[in-house]
């Protein structure tokens, strides 16, 4: 549908139904983490918004929707713009964003073709239609879209309110072009829940304990506040993720955008803040090495030009060995293996006996000397 408004005073236009939403109603609707920049704008002025519905409406990823909770399922809470877990109630209105999701331990879901009843597919605030799900989890919480949110400029999409853009770097990032780039370390893993975020957090903490200025980011995944908050808590001086660029998730984004996100994020995090540039930038790449976007990134020469080394997170010994082989065949420098496998002494012993790179305990990375060892390995190769 076009984002150009017709007559906002009209209730109907070409199969679209448009109704004002009272500022008091909009202000009190619980809002999701993914919509936090829109929520901030509403907090400043909740007037002038409309709800757009009708059989002709085809939502797009990032479109903000007001929906009614029908039945509570897997997600019983909605993460707020400040990452508070808001308890959900049947019949309650919520503000979330449409998106696609690839989560092997949870859901495969897509943006539906219409404003039909669908699902809350992530606690961070993603609406989508579940096509497949893990056998061990509850069915998704079901929701009924009431209408897309619209302002004077058209349908409200997250990209319009995001502070960063893949195509237009911030002033600080633009000014950093030509300056010495900090070391860049990527963290990726065998799959979802292999320990990537904890590995990255511990590495950030260890490098911070060593006296370094560390910036951290997450370039792919599903929008939620827990990982950025972890990185902040670990000591990162600046944290950015794909939601800051206006994407609720990165699944099914065109590849040029995914690659641009990685490049733009590294550029953004490399910029000086208050006159101080980071010594190291650490980036998480979500999901596993076989996930579509991740697999293409690994095979892209741009990855090798942007990332100095990689920490690989694995859930078990076999995954560690097989994943490392995939990375090395893609000519990716791997400094060490870490992650969930290191929680088991037996699995660790199995892995270390066959791995050609060091196996480092996840929480050992919090030690300054251990974390600096990752940087030392870069110096040895250069």
PDB file of C-alpha atoms in Angstrom, residues 121-377:
ATOM      1  CA  UNK A 121       6.587 -14.385  18.004  1.00  0.00           C
ATOM      2  CA  UNK A 122       9.129 -12.705  20.281  1.00  0.00           C
ATOM      3  CA  UNK A 123       8.917 -11.055  23.691  1.00  0.00           C
ATOM      4  CA  UNK A 124      10.733  -8.002  22.335  1.00  0.00           C
ATOM      5  CA  UNK A 125       7.558  -7.215  20.410  1.00  0.00           C
ATOM      6  CA  UNK A 126       7.345  -8.935  17.020  1.00  0.00           C
ATOM      7  CA  UNK A 127       4.067  -9.814  15.292  1.00  0.00           C
ATOM      8  CA  UNK A 128       4.099 -12.606  12.722  1.00  0.00           C
ATOM      9  CA  UNK A 129       2.424 -15.768  11.524  1.00  0.00           C
ATOM     10  CA  UNK A 130       3.993 -18.950  12.896  1.00  0.00           C
ATOM     11  CA  UNK A 131       4.640 -21.630  10.279  1.00  0.00           C
ATOM     12  CA  UNK A 132       6.797 -24.026  12.302  1.00  0.00           C
ATOM     13  CA  UNK A 133       7.771 -24.338  15.960  1.00  0.00           C
ATOM     14  CA  UNK A 134      10.005 -26.393  18.230  1.00  0.00           C
ATOM     15  CA  UNK A 135       8.218 -29.420  19.639  1.00  0.00           C
ATOM     16  CA  UNK A 136       9.125 -28.623  23.251  1.00  0.00           C
ATOM     17  CA  UNK A 137       7.587 -25.157  23.568  1.00  0.00           C
ATOM     18  CA  UNK A 138       4.070 -23.830  24.038  1.00  0.00           C
ATOM     19  CA  UNK A 139       2.123 -22.464  21.101  1.00  0.00           C
ATOM     20  CA  UNK A 140       2.680 -18.788  20.388  1.00  0.00           C
ATOM     21  CA  UNK A 141       0.583 -16.138  22.078  1.00  0.00           C
ATOM     22  CA  UNK A 142      -2.186 -15.222  19.628  1.00  0.00           C
ATOM     23  CA  UNK A 143      -3.026 -11.610  18.823  1.00  0.00           C
ATOM     24  CA  UNK A 144      -5.604  -9.799  16.698  1.00  0.00           C
ATOM     25  CA  UNK A 145      -4.346  -6.721  14.809  1.00  0.00           C
ATOM     26  CA  UNK A 146      -6.673  -3.742  15.161  1.00  0.00           C
ATOM     27  CA  UNK A 147      -4.838  -1.506  12.722  1.00  0.00           C
ATOM     28  CA  UNK A 148      -1.493  -0.179  11.568  1.00  0.00           C
ATOM     29  CA  UNK A 149      -0.399   3.007  13.297  1.00  0.00           C
ATOM     30  CA  UNK A 150      -0.329   6.057  11.039  1.00  0.00           C
ATOM     31  CA  UNK A 151       0.764   9.666  11.480  1.00  0.00           C
ATOM     32  CA  UNK A 152       0.800  12.666   9.175  1.00  0.00           C
ATOM     33  CA  UNK A 153       3.621  11.141   7.123  1.00  0.00           C
ATOM     34  CA  UNK A 154       1.944   7.761   6.570  1.00  0.00           C
ATOM     35  CA  UNK A 155       2.188   4.300   8.049  1.00  0.00           C
ATOM     36  CA  UNK A 156       4.540   4.278  11.020  1.00  0.00           C
ATOM     37  CA  UNK A 157       7.516   2.041  10.291  1.00  0.00           C
ATOM     38  CA  UNK A 158      10.419   1.551  12.701  1.00  0.00           C
ATOM     39  CA  UNK A 159      12.935   2.647  10.067  1.00  0.00           C
ATOM     40  CA  UNK A 160      11.512   6.173  10.022  1.00  0.00           C
ATOM     41  CA  UNK A 161      12.082   6.657  13.762  1.00  0.00           C
ATOM     42  CA  UNK A 162      15.426   4.860  14.106  1.00  0.00           C
ATOM     43  CA  UNK A 163      18.422   6.988  15.096  1.00  0.00           C
ATOM     44  CA  UNK A 164      20.798   5.220  12.686  1.00  0.00           C
ATOM     45  CA  UNK A 165      20.690   4.269   9.017  1.00  0.00           C
ATOM     46  CA  UNK A 166      22.662   1.831   6.900  1.00  0.00           C
ATOM     47  CA  UNK A 167      22.782   4.379   4.071  1.00  0.00           C
ATOM     48  CA  UNK A 168      23.623   7.454   6.137  1.00  0.00           C
ATOM     49  CA  UNK A 169      26.199   7.182   8.953  1.00  0.00           C
ATOM     50  CA  UNK A 170      25.877   9.447  11.932  1.00  0.00           C
ATOM     51  CA  UNK A 171      28.008  12.573  12.085  1.00  0.00           C
ATOM     52  CA  UNK A 172      30.429  10.896  14.496  1.00  0.00           C
ATOM     53  CA  UNK A 173      30.789   7.836  12.274  1.00  0.00           C
ATOM     54  CA  UNK A 174      31.218   9.925   9.129  1.00  0.00           C
ATOM     55  CA  UNK A 175      33.927  11.978  10.803  1.00  0.00           C
ATOM     56  CA  UNK A 176      35.726   8.779  11.799  1.00  0.00           C
ATOM     57  CA  UNK A 177      36.343   7.802   8.166  1.00  0.00           C
ATOM     58  CA  UNK A 178      40.060   7.770   7.528  1.00  0.00           C
ATOM     59  CA  UNK A 179      41.030   7.393  11.163  1.00  0.00           C
ATOM     60  CA  UNK A 180      42.690   4.250  12.491  1.00  0.00           C
ATOM     61  CA  UNK A 181      40.118   1.503  12.905  1.00  0.00           C
ATOM     62  CA  UNK A 182      40.050  -0.386  16.209  1.00  0.00           C
ATOM     63  CA  UNK A 183      40.451  -4.146  16.287  1.00  0.00           C
ATOM     64  CA  UNK A 184      37.208  -5.933  15.442  1.00  0.00           C
ATOM     65  CA  UNK A 185      36.265  -9.290  16.950  1.00  0.00           C
ATOM     66  CA  UNK A 186      33.141 -11.191  15.883  1.00  0.00           C
ATOM     67  CA  UNK A 187      31.329 -13.771  17.988  1.00  0.00           C
ATOM     68  CA  UNK A 188      29.205 -16.413  16.291  1.00  0.00           C
ATOM     69  CA  UNK A 189      28.086 -19.930  17.099  1.00  0.00           C
ATOM     70  CA  UNK A 190      26.745 -23.281  16.065  1.00  0.00           C
ATOM     71  CA  UNK A 191      23.127 -22.255  16.575  1.00  0.00           C
ATOM     72  CA  UNK A 192      20.679 -20.405  18.792  1.00  0.00           C
ATOM     73  CA  UNK A 193      21.484 -20.827  22.509  1.00  0.00           C
ATOM     74  CA  UNK A 194      25.093 -21.902  22.003  1.00  0.00           C
ATOM     75  CA  UNK A 195      26.300 -19.219  24.415  1.00  0.00           C
ATOM     76  CA  UNK A 196      27.223 -16.452  21.961  1.00  0.00           C
ATOM     77  CA  UNK A 197      25.878 -13.478  23.915  1.00  0.00           C
ATOM     78  CA  UNK A 198      27.411 -14.667  27.182  1.00  0.00           C
ATOM     79  CA  UNK A 199      30.726 -15.271  25.415  1.00  0.00           C
ATOM     80  CA  UNK A 200      30.644 -11.764  23.991  1.00  0.00           C
ATOM     81  CA  UNK A 201      29.671 -10.250  27.333  1.00  0.00           C
ATOM     82  CA  UNK A 202      32.494 -12.015  29.136  1.00  0.00           C
ATOM     83  CA  UNK A 203      35.003 -10.958  26.474  1.00  0.00           C
ATOM     84  CA  UNK A 204      33.855  -7.349  26.786  1.00  0.00           C
ATOM     85  CA  UNK A 205      34.204  -7.604  30.552  1.00  0.00           C
ATOM     86  CA  UNK A 206      37.694  -9.088  30.347  1.00  0.00           C
ATOM     87  CA  UNK A 207      38.947  -6.474  27.896  1.00  0.00           C
ATOM     88  CA  UNK A 208      37.396  -3.749  30.055  1.00  0.00           C
ATOM     89  CA  UNK A 209      39.129  -5.218  33.104  1.00  0.00           C
ATOM     90  CA  UNK A 210      42.365  -4.941  31.128  1.00  0.00           C
ATOM     91  CA  UNK A 211      41.794  -1.195  30.867  1.00  0.00           C
ATOM     92  CA  UNK A 212      40.574  -1.085  27.265  1.00  0.00           C
ATOM     93  CA  UNK A 213      37.688   0.936  25.862  1.00  0.00           C
ATOM     94  CA  UNK A 214      35.317  -1.571  24.267  1.00  0.00           C
ATOM     95  CA  UNK A 215      32.268  -0.993  22.046  1.00  0.00           C
ATOM     96  CA  UNK A 216      29.834  -3.821  21.317  1.00  0.00           C
ATOM     97  CA  UNK A 217      27.054  -4.577  18.883  1.00  0.00           C
ATOM     98  CA  UNK A 218      24.744  -7.230  17.488  1.00  0.00           C
ATOM     99  CA  UNK A 219      24.355  -7.144  13.720  1.00  0.00           C
ATOM    100  CA  UNK A 220      21.745  -9.872  13.142  1.00  0.00           C
ATOM    101  CA  UNK A 221      18.976 -11.581  15.089  1.00  0.00           C
ATOM    102  CA  UNK A 222      15.588 -10.819  16.641  1.00  0.00           C
ATOM    103  CA  UNK A 223      14.958  -7.551  18.449  1.00  0.00           C
ATOM    104  CA  UNK A 224      15.193  -7.727  22.236  1.00  0.00           C
ATOM    105  CA  UNK A 225      16.876  -5.750  24.974  1.00  0.00           C
ATOM    106  CA  UNK A 226      18.539  -8.547  26.948  1.00  0.00           C
ATOM    107  CA  UNK A 227      21.694  -8.782  24.824  1.00  0.00           C
ATOM    108  CA  UNK A 228      22.375  -5.023  24.538  1.00  0.00           C
ATOM    109  CA  UNK A 229      21.790  -4.733  28.282  1.00  0.00           C
ATOM    110  CA  UNK A 230      24.226  -7.590  28.900  1.00  0.00           C
ATOM    111  CA  UNK A 231      26.867  -5.838  26.823  1.00  0.00           C
ATOM    112  CA  UNK A 232      26.322  -2.580  28.726  1.00  0.00           C
ATOM    113  CA  UNK A 233      26.546  -4.403  32.054  1.00  0.00           C
ATOM    114  CA  UNK A 234      29.772  -6.081  30.968  1.00  0.00           C
ATOM    115  CA  UNK A 235      31.425  -2.699  30.536  1.00  0.00           C
ATOM    116  CA  UNK A 236      30.923  -1.687  26.895  1.00  0.00           C
ATOM    117  CA  UNK A 237      31.140   2.093  26.559  1.00  0.00           C
ATOM    118  CA  UNK A 238      28.739   2.050  23.621  1.00  0.00           C
ATOM    119  CA  UNK A 239      26.255  -0.562  22.417  1.00  0.00           C
ATOM    120  CA  UNK A 240      24.384  -0.623  19.103  1.00  0.00           C
ATOM    121  CA  UNK A 241      22.271  -3.315  17.480  1.00  0.00           C
ATOM    122  CA  UNK A 242      20.197  -3.733  14.324  1.00  0.00           C
ATOM    123  CA  UNK A 243      17.080  -2.310  15.996  1.00  0.00           C
ATOM    124  CA  UNK A 244      18.907   1.028  16.259  1.00  0.00           C
ATOM    125  CA  UNK A 245      18.901   0.962  12.439  1.00  0.00           C
ATOM    126  CA  UNK A 246      15.140   0.386  12.315  1.00  0.00           C
ATOM    127  CA  UNK A 247      14.933  -3.383  11.790  1.00  0.00           C
ATOM    128  CA  UNK A 248      12.821  -5.493  14.182  1.00  0.00           C
ATOM    129  CA  UNK A 249      14.640  -8.616  12.947  1.00  0.00           C
ATOM    130  CA  UNK A 250      17.169  -9.317  10.201  1.00  0.00           C
ATOM    131  CA  UNK A 251      15.686 -12.599   8.911  1.00  0.00           C
ATOM    132  CA  UNK A 252      14.753 -12.276   5.210  1.00  0.00           C
ATOM    133  CA  UNK A 253      16.341  -8.857   4.791  1.00  0.00           C
ATOM    134  CA  UNK A 254      17.979  -8.606   1.394  1.00  0.00           C
ATOM    135  CA  UNK A 255      21.618  -9.594   1.621  1.00  0.00           C
ATOM    136  CA  UNK A 256      22.955  -6.173   0.660  1.00  0.00           C
ATOM    137  CA  UNK A 257      21.201  -4.742   3.726  1.00  0.00           C
ATOM    138  CA  UNK A 258      22.583  -7.469   6.002  1.00  0.00           C
ATOM    139  CA  UNK A 259      26.089  -6.802   4.746  1.00  0.00           C
ATOM    140  CA  UNK A 260      25.522  -3.068   5.023  1.00  0.00           C
ATOM    141  CA  UNK A 261      24.370  -3.496   8.614  1.00  0.00           C
ATOM    142  CA  UNK A 262      27.623  -5.210   9.579  1.00  0.00           C
ATOM    143  CA  UNK A 263      29.724  -2.565   7.842  1.00  0.00           C
ATOM    144  CA  UNK A 264      27.694   0.374   9.155  1.00  0.00           C
ATOM    145  CA  UNK A 265      27.639  -0.994  12.697  1.00  0.00           C
ATOM    146  CA  UNK A 266      31.395  -1.420  12.797  1.00  0.00           C
ATOM    147  CA  UNK A 267      31.816   2.087  11.409  1.00  0.00           C
ATOM    148  CA  UNK A 268      29.390   3.469  13.974  1.00  0.00           C
ATOM    149  CA  UNK A 269      30.986   1.687  16.924  1.00  0.00           C
ATOM    150  CA  UNK A 270      34.489   2.679  15.785  1.00  0.00           C
ATOM    151  CA  UNK A 271      33.680   6.381  16.076  1.00  0.00           C
ATOM    152  CA  UNK A 272      34.917   8.408  19.011  1.00  0.00           C
ATOM    153  CA  UNK A 273      32.424   9.334  21.735  1.00  0.00           C
ATOM    154  CA  UNK A 274      33.263  12.425  23.799  1.00  0.00           C
ATOM    155  CA  UNK A 275      36.636  12.491  22.090  1.00  0.00           C
ATOM    156  CA  UNK A 276      37.563   8.890  22.936  1.00  0.00           C
ATOM    157  CA  UNK A 277      37.583   6.124  20.341  1.00  0.00           C
ATOM    158  CA  UNK A 278      37.268   2.462  21.365  1.00  0.00           C
ATOM    159  CA  UNK A 279      40.279   0.173  21.403  1.00  0.00           C
ATOM    160  CA  UNK A 280      38.204  -2.840  20.396  1.00  0.00           C
ATOM    161  CA  UNK A 281      34.830  -3.417  18.735  1.00  0.00           C
ATOM    162  CA  UNK A 282      33.073  -6.734  19.425  1.00  0.00           C
ATOM    163  CA  UNK A 283      30.131  -7.800  17.237  1.00  0.00           C
ATOM    164  CA  UNK A 284      27.703 -10.692  17.723  1.00  0.00           C
ATOM    165  CA  UNK A 285      26.328 -12.425  14.648  1.00  0.00           C
ATOM    166  CA  UNK A 286      23.226 -14.340  15.680  1.00  0.00           C
ATOM    167  CA  UNK A 287      22.007 -17.873  15.004  1.00  0.00           C
ATOM    168  CA  UNK A 288      24.277 -20.514  13.482  1.00  0.00           C
ATOM    169  CA  UNK A 289      26.832 -20.771  10.695  1.00  0.00           C
ATOM    170  CA  UNK A 290      24.268 -22.525   8.474  1.00  0.00           C
ATOM    171  CA  UNK A 291      21.619 -19.811   8.876  1.00  0.00           C
ATOM    172  CA  UNK A 292      21.126 -18.105   5.497  1.00  0.00           C
ATOM    173  CA  UNK A 293      22.362 -14.575   6.214  1.00  0.00           C
ATOM    174  CA  UNK A 294      25.245 -15.776   8.382  1.00  0.00           C
ATOM    175  CA  UNK A 295      26.380 -18.313   5.808  1.00  0.00           C
ATOM    176  CA  UNK A 296      26.509 -15.668   3.085  1.00  0.00           C
ATOM    177  CA  UNK A 297      28.405 -13.262   5.328  1.00  0.00           C
ATOM    178  CA  UNK A 298      31.086 -15.859   6.017  1.00  0.00           C
ATOM    179  CA  UNK A 299      31.618 -16.464   2.309  1.00  0.00           C
ATOM    180  CA  UNK A 300      31.782 -12.733   1.547  1.00  0.00           C
ATOM    181  CA  UNK A 301      35.281 -11.176   1.277  1.00  0.00           C
ATOM    182  CA  UNK A 302      33.806  -8.116   2.992  1.00  0.00           C
ATOM    183  CA  UNK A 303      33.598 -10.129   6.231  1.00  0.00           C
ATOM    184  CA  UNK A 304      37.345 -10.833   6.202  1.00  0.00           C
ATOM    185  CA  UNK A 305      38.060  -7.176   5.429  1.00  0.00           C
ATOM    186  CA  UNK A 306      35.952  -5.951   8.370  1.00  0.00           C
ATOM    187  CA  UNK A 307      36.588  -8.587  11.057  1.00  0.00           C
ATOM    188  CA  UNK A 308      40.075  -9.279  12.397  1.00  0.00           C
ATOM    189  CA  UNK A 309      39.248 -12.483  14.226  1.00  0.00           C
ATOM    190  CA  UNK A 310      36.312 -14.578  15.410  1.00  0.00           C
ATOM    191  CA  UNK A 311      35.373 -16.304  18.640  1.00  0.00           C
ATOM    192  CA  UNK A 312      33.275 -19.387  17.966  1.00  0.00           C
ATOM    193  CA  UNK A 313      30.657 -20.487  20.473  1.00  0.00           C
ATOM    194  CA  UNK A 314      29.532 -24.119  20.480  1.00  0.00           C
ATOM    195  CA  UNK A 315      27.089 -26.210  22.486  1.00  0.00           C
ATOM    196  CA  UNK A 316      29.060 -29.481  22.382  1.00  0.00           C
ATOM    197  CA  UNK A 317      32.351 -30.969  21.212  1.00  0.00           C
ATOM    198  CA  UNK A 318      31.119 -32.199  17.845  1.00  0.00           C
ATOM    199  CA  UNK A 319      29.543 -28.834  17.090  1.00  0.00           C
ATOM    200  CA  UNK A 320      32.789 -27.104  18.041  1.00  0.00           C
ATOM    201  CA  UNK A 321      34.855 -29.214  15.655  1.00  0.00           C
ATOM    202  CA  UNK A 322      32.357 -29.145  12.781  1.00  0.00           C
ATOM    203  CA  UNK A 323      31.665 -25.419  13.132  1.00  0.00           C
ATOM    204  CA  UNK A 324      35.348 -24.580  13.253  1.00  0.00           C
ATOM    205  CA  UNK A 325      35.844 -26.580  10.065  1.00  0.00           C
ATOM    206  CA  UNK A 326      33.109 -24.551   8.325  1.00  0.00           C
ATOM    207  CA  UNK A 327      34.724 -21.290   9.398  1.00  0.00           C
ATOM    208  CA  UNK A 328      38.221 -22.293   8.405  1.00  0.00           C
ATOM    209  CA  UNK A 329      37.045 -23.479   4.995  1.00  0.00           C
ATOM    210  CA  UNK A 330      35.620 -19.970   4.587  1.00  0.00           C
ATOM    211  CA  UNK A 331      39.071 -18.569   5.463  1.00  0.00           C
ATOM    212  CA  UNK A 332      37.790 -17.036   8.691  1.00  0.00           C
ATOM    213  CA  UNK A 333      40.411 -16.443  11.370  1.00  0.00           C
ATOM    214  CA  UNK A 334      39.266 -18.129  14.591  1.00  0.00           C
ATOM    215  CA  UNK A 335      41.068 -17.140  17.780  1.00  0.00           C
ATOM    216  CA  UNK A 336      39.364 -19.645  20.098  1.00  0.00           C
ATOM    217  CA  UNK A 337      36.281 -21.735  20.772  1.00  0.00           C
ATOM    218  CA  UNK A 338      34.086 -21.009  23.792  1.00  0.00           C
ATOM    219  CA  UNK A 339      30.419 -21.140  24.708  1.00  0.00           C
ATOM    220  CA  UNK A 340      28.117 -23.703  26.263  1.00  0.00           C
ATOM    221  CA  UNK A 341      30.509 -26.596  25.603  1.00  0.00           C
ATOM    222  CA  UNK A 342      32.836 -25.213  28.272  1.00  0.00           C
ATOM    223  CA  UNK A 343      30.176 -25.664  30.956  1.00  0.00           C
ATOM    224  CA  UNK A 344      30.866 -29.424  30.841  1.00  0.00           C
ATOM    225  CA  UNK A 345      34.327 -30.658  31.864  1.00  0.00           C
ATOM    226  CA  UNK A 346      33.782 -33.858  29.896  1.00  0.00           C
ATOM    227  CA  UNK A 347      32.642 -32.049  26.736  1.00  0.00           C
ATOM    228  CA  UNK A 348      35.518 -29.605  27.144  1.00  0.00           C
ATOM    229  CA  UNK A 349      38.027 -32.441  27.357  1.00  0.00           C
ATOM    230  CA  UNK A 350      36.562 -34.052  24.236  1.00  0.00           C
ATOM    231  CA  UNK A 351      36.729 -30.791  22.306  1.00  0.00           C
ATOM    232  CA  UNK A 352      40.182 -29.712  23.431  1.00  0.00           C
ATOM    233  CA  UNK A 353      41.580 -33.099  22.448  1.00  0.00           C
ATOM    234  CA  UNK A 354      40.726 -32.523  18.778  1.00  0.00           C
ATOM    235  CA  UNK A 355      40.500 -28.751  18.304  1.00  0.00           C
ATOM    236  CA  UNK A 356      43.427 -27.037  16.554  1.00  0.00           C
ATOM    237  CA  UNK A 357      42.631 -23.752  18.355  1.00  0.00           C
ATOM    238  CA  UNK A 358      42.361 -22.994  22.095  1.00  0.00           C
ATOM    239  CA  UNK A 359      39.191 -23.830  23.999  1.00  0.00           C
ATOM    240  CA  UNK A 360      38.496 -21.001  26.451  1.00  0.00           C
ATOM    241  CA  UNK A 361      35.953 -21.189  29.265  1.00  0.00           C
ATOM    242  CA  UNK A 362      33.211 -18.641  28.775  1.00  0.00           C
ATOM    243  CA  UNK A 363      33.616 -17.044  32.196  1.00  0.00           C
ATOM    244  CA  UNK A 364      37.404 -17.310  31.988  1.00  0.00           C
ATOM    245  CA  UNK A 365      37.130 -14.574  29.354  1.00  0.00           C
ATOM    246  CA  UNK A 366      36.263 -12.165  32.181  1.00  0.00           C
ATOM    247  CA  UNK A 367      39.887 -12.463  33.298  1.00  0.00           C
ATOM    248  CA  UNK A 368      41.927  -9.604  31.826  1.00  0.00           C
ATOM    249  CA  UNK A 369      44.865 -11.797  30.887  1.00  0.00           C
ATOM    250  CA  UNK A 370      42.674 -14.368  29.156  1.00  0.00           C
ATOM    251  CA  UNK A 371      40.781 -11.710  27.210  1.00  0.00           C
ATOM    252  CA  UNK A 372      44.002  -9.983  26.212  1.00  0.00           C
ATOM    253  CA  UNK A 373      45.205 -13.329  24.915  1.00  0.00           C
ATOM    254  CA  UNK A 374      42.611 -13.023  22.156  1.00  0.00           C
ATOM    255  CA  UNK A 375      44.160  -9.722  21.080  1.00  0.00           C
ATOM    256  CA  UNK A 376      47.655 -11.141  21.443  1.00  0.00           C
ATOM    257  CA  UNK A 377      46.754 -13.848  18.957  1.00  0.00           C
TER     258      UNK A 377
END
